PDB file of C-alpha atoms in Angstrom:
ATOM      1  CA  UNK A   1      18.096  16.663  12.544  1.00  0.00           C
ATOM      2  CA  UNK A   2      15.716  14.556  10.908  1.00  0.00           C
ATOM      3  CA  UNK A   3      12.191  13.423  11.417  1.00  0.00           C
ATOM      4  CA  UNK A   4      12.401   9.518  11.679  1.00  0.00           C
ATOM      5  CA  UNK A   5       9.697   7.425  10.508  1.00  0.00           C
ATOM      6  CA  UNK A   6       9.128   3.432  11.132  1.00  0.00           C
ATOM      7  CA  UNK A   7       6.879   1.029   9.429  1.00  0.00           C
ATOM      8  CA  UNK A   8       5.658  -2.494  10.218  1.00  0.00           C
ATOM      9  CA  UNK A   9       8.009  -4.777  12.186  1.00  0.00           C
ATOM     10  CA  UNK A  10      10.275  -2.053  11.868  1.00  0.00           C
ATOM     11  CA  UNK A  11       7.837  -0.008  14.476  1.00  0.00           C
ATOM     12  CA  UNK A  12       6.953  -2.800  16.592  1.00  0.00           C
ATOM     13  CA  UNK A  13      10.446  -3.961  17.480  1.00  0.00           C
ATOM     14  CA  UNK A  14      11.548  -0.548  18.107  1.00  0.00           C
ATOM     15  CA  UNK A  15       8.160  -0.065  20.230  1.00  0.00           C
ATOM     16  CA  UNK A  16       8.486   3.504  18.524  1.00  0.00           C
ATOM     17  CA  UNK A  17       7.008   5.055  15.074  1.00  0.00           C
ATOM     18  CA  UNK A  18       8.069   8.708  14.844  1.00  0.00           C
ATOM     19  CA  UNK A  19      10.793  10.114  16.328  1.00  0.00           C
ATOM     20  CA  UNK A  20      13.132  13.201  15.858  1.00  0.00           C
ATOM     21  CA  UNK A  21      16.730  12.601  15.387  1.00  0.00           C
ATOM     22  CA  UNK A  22      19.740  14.752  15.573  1.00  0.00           C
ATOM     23  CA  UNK A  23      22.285  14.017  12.406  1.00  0.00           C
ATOM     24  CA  UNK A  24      23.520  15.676   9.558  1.00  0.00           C
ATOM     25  CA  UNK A  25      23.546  12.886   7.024  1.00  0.00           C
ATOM     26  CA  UNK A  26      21.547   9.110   6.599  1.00  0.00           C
ATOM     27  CA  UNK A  27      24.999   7.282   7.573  1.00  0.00           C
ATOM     28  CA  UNK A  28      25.081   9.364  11.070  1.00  0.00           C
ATOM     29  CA  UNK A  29      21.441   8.545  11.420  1.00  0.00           C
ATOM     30  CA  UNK A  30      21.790   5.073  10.974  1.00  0.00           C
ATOM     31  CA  UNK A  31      24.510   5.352  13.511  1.00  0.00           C
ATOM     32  CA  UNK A  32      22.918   7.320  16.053  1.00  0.00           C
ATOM     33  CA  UNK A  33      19.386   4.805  16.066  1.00  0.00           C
ATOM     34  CA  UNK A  34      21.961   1.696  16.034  1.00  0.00           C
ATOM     35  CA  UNK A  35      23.730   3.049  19.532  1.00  0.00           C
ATOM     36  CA  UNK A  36      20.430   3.778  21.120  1.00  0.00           C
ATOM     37  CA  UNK A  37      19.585   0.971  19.775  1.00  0.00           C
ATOM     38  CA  UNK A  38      21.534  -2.141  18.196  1.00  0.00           C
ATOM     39  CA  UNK A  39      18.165  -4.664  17.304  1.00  0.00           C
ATOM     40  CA  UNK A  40      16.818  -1.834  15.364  1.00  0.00           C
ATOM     41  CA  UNK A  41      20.127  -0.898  13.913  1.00  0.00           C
ATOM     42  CA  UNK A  42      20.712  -4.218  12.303  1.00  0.00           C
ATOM     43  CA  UNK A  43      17.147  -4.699  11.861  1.00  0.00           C
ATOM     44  CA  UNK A  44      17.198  -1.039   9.732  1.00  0.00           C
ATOM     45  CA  UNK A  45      20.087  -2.495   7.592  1.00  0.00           C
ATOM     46  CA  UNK A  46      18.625  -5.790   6.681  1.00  0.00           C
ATOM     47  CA  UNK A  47      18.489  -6.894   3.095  1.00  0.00           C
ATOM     48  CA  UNK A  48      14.519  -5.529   2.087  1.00  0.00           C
ATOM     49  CA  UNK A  49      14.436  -2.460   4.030  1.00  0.00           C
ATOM     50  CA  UNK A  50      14.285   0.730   1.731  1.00  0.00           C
ATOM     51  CA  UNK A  51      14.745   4.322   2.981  1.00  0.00           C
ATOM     52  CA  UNK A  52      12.401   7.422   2.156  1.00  0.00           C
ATOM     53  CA  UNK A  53      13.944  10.752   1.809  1.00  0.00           C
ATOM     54  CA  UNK A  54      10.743  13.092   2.305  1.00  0.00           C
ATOM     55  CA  UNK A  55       8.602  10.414   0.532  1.00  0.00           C
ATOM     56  CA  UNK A  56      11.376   9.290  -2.219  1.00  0.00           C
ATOM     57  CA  UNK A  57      12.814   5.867  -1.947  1.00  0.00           C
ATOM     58  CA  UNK A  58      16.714   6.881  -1.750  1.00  0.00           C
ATOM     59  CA  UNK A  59      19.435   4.136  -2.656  1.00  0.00           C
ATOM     60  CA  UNK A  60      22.873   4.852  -0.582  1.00  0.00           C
ATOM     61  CA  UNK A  61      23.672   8.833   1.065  1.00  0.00           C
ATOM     62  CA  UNK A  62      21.035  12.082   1.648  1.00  0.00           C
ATOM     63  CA  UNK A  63      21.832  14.985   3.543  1.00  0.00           C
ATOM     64  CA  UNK A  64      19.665  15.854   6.216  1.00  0.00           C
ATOM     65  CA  UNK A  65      17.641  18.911   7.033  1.00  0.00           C
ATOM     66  CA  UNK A  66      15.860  19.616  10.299  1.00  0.00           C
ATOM     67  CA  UNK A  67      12.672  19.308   7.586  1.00  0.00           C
ATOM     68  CA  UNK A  68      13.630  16.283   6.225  1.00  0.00           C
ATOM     69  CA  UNK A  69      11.361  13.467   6.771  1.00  0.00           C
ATOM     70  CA  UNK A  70      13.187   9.869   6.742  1.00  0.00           C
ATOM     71  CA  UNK A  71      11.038   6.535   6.488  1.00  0.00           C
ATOM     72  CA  UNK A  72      12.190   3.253   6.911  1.00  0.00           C
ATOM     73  CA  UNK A  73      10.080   0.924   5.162  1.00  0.00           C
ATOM     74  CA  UNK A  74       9.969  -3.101   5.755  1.00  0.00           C
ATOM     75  CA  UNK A  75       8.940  -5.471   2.903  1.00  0.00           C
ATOM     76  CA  UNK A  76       5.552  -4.409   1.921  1.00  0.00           C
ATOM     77  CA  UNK A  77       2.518  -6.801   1.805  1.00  0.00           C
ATOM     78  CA  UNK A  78       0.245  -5.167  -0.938  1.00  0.00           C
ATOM     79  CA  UNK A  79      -2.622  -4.109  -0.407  1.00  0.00           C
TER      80      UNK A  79
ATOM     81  CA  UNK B   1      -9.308   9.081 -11.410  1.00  0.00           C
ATOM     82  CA  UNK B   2      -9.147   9.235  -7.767  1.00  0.00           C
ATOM     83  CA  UNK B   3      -7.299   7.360  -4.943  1.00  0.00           C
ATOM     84  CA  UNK B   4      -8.772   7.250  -1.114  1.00  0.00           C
ATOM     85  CA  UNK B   5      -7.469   5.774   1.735  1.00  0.00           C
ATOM     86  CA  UNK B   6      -9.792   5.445   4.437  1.00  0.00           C
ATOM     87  CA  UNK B   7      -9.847   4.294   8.541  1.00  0.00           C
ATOM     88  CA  UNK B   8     -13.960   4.060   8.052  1.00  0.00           C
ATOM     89  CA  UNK B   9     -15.816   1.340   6.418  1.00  0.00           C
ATOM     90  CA  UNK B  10     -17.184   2.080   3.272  1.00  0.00           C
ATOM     91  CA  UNK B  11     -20.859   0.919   1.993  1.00  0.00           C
ATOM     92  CA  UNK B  12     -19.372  -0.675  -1.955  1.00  0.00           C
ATOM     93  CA  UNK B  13     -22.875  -0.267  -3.598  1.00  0.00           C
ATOM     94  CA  UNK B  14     -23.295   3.586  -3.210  1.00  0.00           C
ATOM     95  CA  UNK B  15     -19.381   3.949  -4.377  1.00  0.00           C
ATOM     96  CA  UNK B  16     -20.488   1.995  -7.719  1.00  0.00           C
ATOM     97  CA  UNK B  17     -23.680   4.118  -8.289  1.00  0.00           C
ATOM     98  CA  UNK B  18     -21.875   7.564  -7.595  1.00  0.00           C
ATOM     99  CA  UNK B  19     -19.210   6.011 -10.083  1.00  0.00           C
ATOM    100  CA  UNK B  20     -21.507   5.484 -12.679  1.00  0.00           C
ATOM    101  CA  UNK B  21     -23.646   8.232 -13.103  1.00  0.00           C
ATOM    102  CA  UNK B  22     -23.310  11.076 -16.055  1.00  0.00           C
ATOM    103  CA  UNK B  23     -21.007   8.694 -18.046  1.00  0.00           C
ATOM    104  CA  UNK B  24     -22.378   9.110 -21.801  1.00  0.00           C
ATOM    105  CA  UNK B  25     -19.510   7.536 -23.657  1.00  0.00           C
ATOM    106  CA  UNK B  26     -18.438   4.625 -20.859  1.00  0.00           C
ATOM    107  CA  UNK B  27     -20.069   1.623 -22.252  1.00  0.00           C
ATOM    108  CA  UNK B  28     -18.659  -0.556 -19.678  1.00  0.00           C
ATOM    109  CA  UNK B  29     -17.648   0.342 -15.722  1.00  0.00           C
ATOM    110  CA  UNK B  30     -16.157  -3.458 -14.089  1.00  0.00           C
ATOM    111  CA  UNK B  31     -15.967  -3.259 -10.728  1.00  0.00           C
ATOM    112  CA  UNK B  32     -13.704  -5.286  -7.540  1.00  0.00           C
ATOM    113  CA  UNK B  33     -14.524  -5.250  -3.953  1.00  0.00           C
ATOM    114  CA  UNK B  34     -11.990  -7.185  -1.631  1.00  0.00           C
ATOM    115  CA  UNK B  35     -13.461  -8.419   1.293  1.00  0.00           C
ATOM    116  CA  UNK B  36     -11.680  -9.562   4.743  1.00  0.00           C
ATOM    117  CA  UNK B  37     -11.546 -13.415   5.276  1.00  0.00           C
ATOM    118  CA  UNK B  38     -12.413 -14.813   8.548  1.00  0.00           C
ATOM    119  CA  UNK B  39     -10.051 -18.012   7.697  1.00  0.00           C
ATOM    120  CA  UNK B  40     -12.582 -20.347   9.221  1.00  0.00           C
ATOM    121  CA  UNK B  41     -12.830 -18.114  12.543  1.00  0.00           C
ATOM    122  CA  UNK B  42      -9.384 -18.028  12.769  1.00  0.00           C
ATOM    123  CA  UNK B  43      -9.093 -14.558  11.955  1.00  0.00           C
ATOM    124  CA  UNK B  44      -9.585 -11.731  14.415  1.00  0.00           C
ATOM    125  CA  UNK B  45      -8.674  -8.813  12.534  1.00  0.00           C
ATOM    126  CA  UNK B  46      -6.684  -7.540   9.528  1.00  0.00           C
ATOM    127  CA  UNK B  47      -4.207  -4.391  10.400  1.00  0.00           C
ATOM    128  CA  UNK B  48      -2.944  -2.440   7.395  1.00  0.00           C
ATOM    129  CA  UNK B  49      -0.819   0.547   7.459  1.00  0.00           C
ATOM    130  CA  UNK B  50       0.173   2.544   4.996  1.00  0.00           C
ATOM    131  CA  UNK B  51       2.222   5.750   4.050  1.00  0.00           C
ATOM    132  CA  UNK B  52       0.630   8.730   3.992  1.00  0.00           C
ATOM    133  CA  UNK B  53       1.613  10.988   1.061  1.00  0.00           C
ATOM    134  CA  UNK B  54       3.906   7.945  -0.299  1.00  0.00           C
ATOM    135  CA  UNK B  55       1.230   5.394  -0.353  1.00  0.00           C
ATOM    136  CA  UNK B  56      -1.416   6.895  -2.247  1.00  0.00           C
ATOM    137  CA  UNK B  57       1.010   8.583  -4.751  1.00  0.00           C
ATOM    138  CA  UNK B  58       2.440   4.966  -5.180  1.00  0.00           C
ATOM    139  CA  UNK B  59      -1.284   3.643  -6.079  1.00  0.00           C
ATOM    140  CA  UNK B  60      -1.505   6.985  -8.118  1.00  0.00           C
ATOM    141  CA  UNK B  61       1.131   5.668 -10.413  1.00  0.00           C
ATOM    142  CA  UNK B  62      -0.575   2.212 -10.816  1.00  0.00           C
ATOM    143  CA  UNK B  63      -3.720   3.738 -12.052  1.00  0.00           C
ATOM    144  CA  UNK B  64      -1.818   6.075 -14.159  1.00  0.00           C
ATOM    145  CA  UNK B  65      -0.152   3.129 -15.670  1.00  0.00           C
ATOM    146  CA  UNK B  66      -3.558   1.614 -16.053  1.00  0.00           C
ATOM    147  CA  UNK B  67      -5.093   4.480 -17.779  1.00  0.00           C
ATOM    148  CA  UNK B  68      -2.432   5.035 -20.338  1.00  0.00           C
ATOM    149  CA  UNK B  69      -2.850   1.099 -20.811  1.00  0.00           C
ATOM    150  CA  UNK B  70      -6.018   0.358 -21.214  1.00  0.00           C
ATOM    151  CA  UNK B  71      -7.328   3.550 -22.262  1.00  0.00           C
ATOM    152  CA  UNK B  72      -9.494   4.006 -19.598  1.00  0.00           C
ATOM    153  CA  UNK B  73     -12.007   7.032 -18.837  1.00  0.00           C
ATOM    154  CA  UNK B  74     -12.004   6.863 -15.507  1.00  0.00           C
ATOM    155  CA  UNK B  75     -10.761   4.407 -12.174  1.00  0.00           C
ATOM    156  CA  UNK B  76     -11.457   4.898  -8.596  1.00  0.00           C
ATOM    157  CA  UNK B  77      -9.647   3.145  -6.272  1.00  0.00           C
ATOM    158  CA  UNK B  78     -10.953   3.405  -2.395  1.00  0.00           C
ATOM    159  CA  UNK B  79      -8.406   1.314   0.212  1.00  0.00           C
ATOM    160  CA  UNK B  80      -9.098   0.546   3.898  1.00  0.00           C
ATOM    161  CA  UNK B  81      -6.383   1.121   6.390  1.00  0.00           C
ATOM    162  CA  UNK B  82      -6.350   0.492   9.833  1.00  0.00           C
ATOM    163  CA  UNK B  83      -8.148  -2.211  11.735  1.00  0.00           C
ATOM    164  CA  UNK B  84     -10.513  -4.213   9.400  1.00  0.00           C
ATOM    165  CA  UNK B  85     -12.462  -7.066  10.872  1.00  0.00           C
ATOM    166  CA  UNK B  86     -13.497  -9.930   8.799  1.00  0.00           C
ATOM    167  CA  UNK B  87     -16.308  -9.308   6.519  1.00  0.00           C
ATOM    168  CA  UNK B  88     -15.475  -5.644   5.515  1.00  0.00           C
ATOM    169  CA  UNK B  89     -14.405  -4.043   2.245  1.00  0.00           C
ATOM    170  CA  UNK B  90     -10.610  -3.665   2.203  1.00  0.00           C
ATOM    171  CA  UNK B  91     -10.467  -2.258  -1.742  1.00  0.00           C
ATOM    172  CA  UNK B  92     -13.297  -1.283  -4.062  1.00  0.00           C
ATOM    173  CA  UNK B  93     -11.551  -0.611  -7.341  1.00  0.00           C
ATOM    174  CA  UNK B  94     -13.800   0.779 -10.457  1.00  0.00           C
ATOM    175  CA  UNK B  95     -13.023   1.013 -13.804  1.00  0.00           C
ATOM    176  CA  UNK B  96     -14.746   2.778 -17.025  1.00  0.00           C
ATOM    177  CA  UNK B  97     -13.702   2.130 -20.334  1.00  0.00           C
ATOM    178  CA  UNK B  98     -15.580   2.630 -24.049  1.00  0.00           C
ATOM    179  CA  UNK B  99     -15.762  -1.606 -23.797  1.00  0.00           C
ATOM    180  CA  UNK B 100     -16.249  -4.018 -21.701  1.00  0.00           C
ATOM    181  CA  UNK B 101     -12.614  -5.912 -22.333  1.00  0.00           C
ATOM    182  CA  UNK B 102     -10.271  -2.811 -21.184  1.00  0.00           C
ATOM    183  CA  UNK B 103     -12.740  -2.397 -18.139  1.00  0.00           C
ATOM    184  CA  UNK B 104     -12.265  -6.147 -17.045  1.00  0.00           C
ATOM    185  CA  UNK B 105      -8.571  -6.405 -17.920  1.00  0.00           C
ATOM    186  CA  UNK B 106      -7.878  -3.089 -16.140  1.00  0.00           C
ATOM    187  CA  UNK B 107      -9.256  -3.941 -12.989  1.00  0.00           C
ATOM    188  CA  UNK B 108      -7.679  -7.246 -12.923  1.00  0.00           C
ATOM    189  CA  UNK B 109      -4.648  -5.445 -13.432  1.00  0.00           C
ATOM    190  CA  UNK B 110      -4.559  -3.048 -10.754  1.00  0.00           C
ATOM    191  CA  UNK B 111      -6.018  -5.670  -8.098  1.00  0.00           C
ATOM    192  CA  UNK B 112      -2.658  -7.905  -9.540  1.00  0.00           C
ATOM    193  CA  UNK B 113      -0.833  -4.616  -8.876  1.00  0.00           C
ATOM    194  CA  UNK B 114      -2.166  -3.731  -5.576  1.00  0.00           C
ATOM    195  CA  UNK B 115      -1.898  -6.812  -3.801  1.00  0.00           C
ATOM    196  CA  UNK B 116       1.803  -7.275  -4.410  1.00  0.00           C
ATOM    197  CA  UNK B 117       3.673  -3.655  -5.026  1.00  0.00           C
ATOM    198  CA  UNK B 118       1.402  -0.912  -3.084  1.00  0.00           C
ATOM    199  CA  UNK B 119       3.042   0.285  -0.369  1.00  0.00           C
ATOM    200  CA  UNK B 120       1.040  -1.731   2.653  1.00  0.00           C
ATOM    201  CA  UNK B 121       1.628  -2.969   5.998  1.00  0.00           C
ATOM    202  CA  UNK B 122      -0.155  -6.057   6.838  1.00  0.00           C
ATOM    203  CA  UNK B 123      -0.761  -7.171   9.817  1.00  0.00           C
ATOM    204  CA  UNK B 124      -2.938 -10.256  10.774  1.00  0.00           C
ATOM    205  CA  UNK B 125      -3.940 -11.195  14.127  1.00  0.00           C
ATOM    206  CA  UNK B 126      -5.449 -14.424  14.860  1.00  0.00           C
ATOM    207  CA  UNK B 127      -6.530 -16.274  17.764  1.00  0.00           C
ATOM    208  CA  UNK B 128      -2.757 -17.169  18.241  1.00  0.00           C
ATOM    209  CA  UNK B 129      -1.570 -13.523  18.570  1.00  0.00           C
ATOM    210  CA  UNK B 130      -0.640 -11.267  15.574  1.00  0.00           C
ATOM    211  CA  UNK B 131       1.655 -11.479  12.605  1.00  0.00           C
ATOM    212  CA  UNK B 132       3.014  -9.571   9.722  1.00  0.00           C
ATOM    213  CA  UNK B 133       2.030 -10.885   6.464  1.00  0.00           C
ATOM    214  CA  UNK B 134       4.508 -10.896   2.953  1.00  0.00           C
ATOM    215  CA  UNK B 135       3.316 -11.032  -0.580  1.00  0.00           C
ATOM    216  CA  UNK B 136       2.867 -14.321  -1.467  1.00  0.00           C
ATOM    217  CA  UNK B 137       4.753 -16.010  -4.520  1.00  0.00           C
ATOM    218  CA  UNK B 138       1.419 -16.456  -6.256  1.00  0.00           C
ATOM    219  CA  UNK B 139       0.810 -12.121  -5.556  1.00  0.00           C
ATOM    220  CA  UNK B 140       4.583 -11.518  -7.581  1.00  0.00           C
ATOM    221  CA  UNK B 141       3.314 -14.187 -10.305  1.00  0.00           C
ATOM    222  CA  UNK B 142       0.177 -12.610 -10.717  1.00  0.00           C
ATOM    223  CA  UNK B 143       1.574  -9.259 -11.109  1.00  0.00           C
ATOM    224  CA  UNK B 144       4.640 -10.474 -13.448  1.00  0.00           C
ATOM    225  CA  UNK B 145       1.996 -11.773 -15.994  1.00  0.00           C
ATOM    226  CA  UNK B 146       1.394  -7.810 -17.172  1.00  0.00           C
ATOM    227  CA  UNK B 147       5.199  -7.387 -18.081  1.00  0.00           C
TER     228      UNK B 147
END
């Protein structure tokens, strides 16, 4: 279980920003929002789109608490 | 050295006074204040989101990197999120130094800094309905001139 955070585009296509997921692992995350929803699934995996691990950009696999905050975060525009 | 993100509008003359007062050995304090563009009326409103918690440490790092730098005494960076119509402050950023060289250079650092690697969502919405923005080429070259 995961708390599942979207930024951006990200938010807008999915017409959702924070959501609580059931999955053990960032693979069976990605998964699980792909079948509820496959836009936001590929859109998730597109080339540009990092992944937060309670606030820490994360590069591949993180196991998931039911604490654990994930963020999906679009190409950022500066400030 | 402080970082604030803010939903309100802020009043850039009062942040510059606070910032300046008891600062014996700070010969110089240079100061940047961002403003919205209208873009000849075509602009509505300016939408940024940001991170909570991620955001501000991220902008944390860039003044640290500033300070250690430019040997600053001090930098105070206050960003708008939210809804910003055109007009308004988005960024106020204020820097004190012993001269006035590291105060300019720093501040044109972090603005270079801000505007193409903080962690920002920008959204503009025009008279044609609402888009989200990417850093420019010129915001990357302007930040790749510090390397």
């Amino acid at each position: 279980m995961a708390r599942v955070l979207l930024f951006g585009r990200l938010a807008d296509q999915a017409g959702w920003r924070d959501r609580v997921v059931d999955a053990l692992d960032l693979s069976s995350l990605r998964g699980a929002l792909a079948a509820a929803d496959p836009g936001l699934g590929e859109a998730l995996a597109a080339p540009g789109v990092q992944v937060a691990v309670d606030k820490a950009i994360v590069r591949g696999e993180a196991t998931l608490s039911p604490f654990t905050e994930v963020a999906f975060l679009p190409p950022m525009s500066g400030g | 050295m402080t970082v604030t993100l803010t939903d309100q509008p802020f009043e850039p003359g009062a942040l510059v006074t606070a910032f300046c007062v008891g600062r014996e050995e700070t010969g110089a304090v240079a100061t940047f204040v961002g403003l919205a563009r209208a873009e000849k009326g075509q602009a509505v409103a300016l939408e940024l989101e940001a991170y909570p918690g991620f955001t501000d440490a991220a902008i944390g790092e860039i003044v640290q990197g500033a300070v250690t730098r430019f040997q600053l005494h001090d930098v105070q960076v206050v960003h708008r999120v939210g809804r910003i119509a055109p007009g308004e402050a988005i960024v106020f950023v204020a820097t004190a130094a012993g001269h006035r060289r590291e105060a300019f250079e720093a501040c044109d650092f972090l603005m270079d800094y801000l505007k193409s690697r903080a962690p920002f969502w920008k959204k503009e919405h025009g008279l044609g309905g609402a888009r989200w923005i990417e850093p420019t080429d010129r915001d990357r070259t302007d930040a790749e001139r510090w390397d």
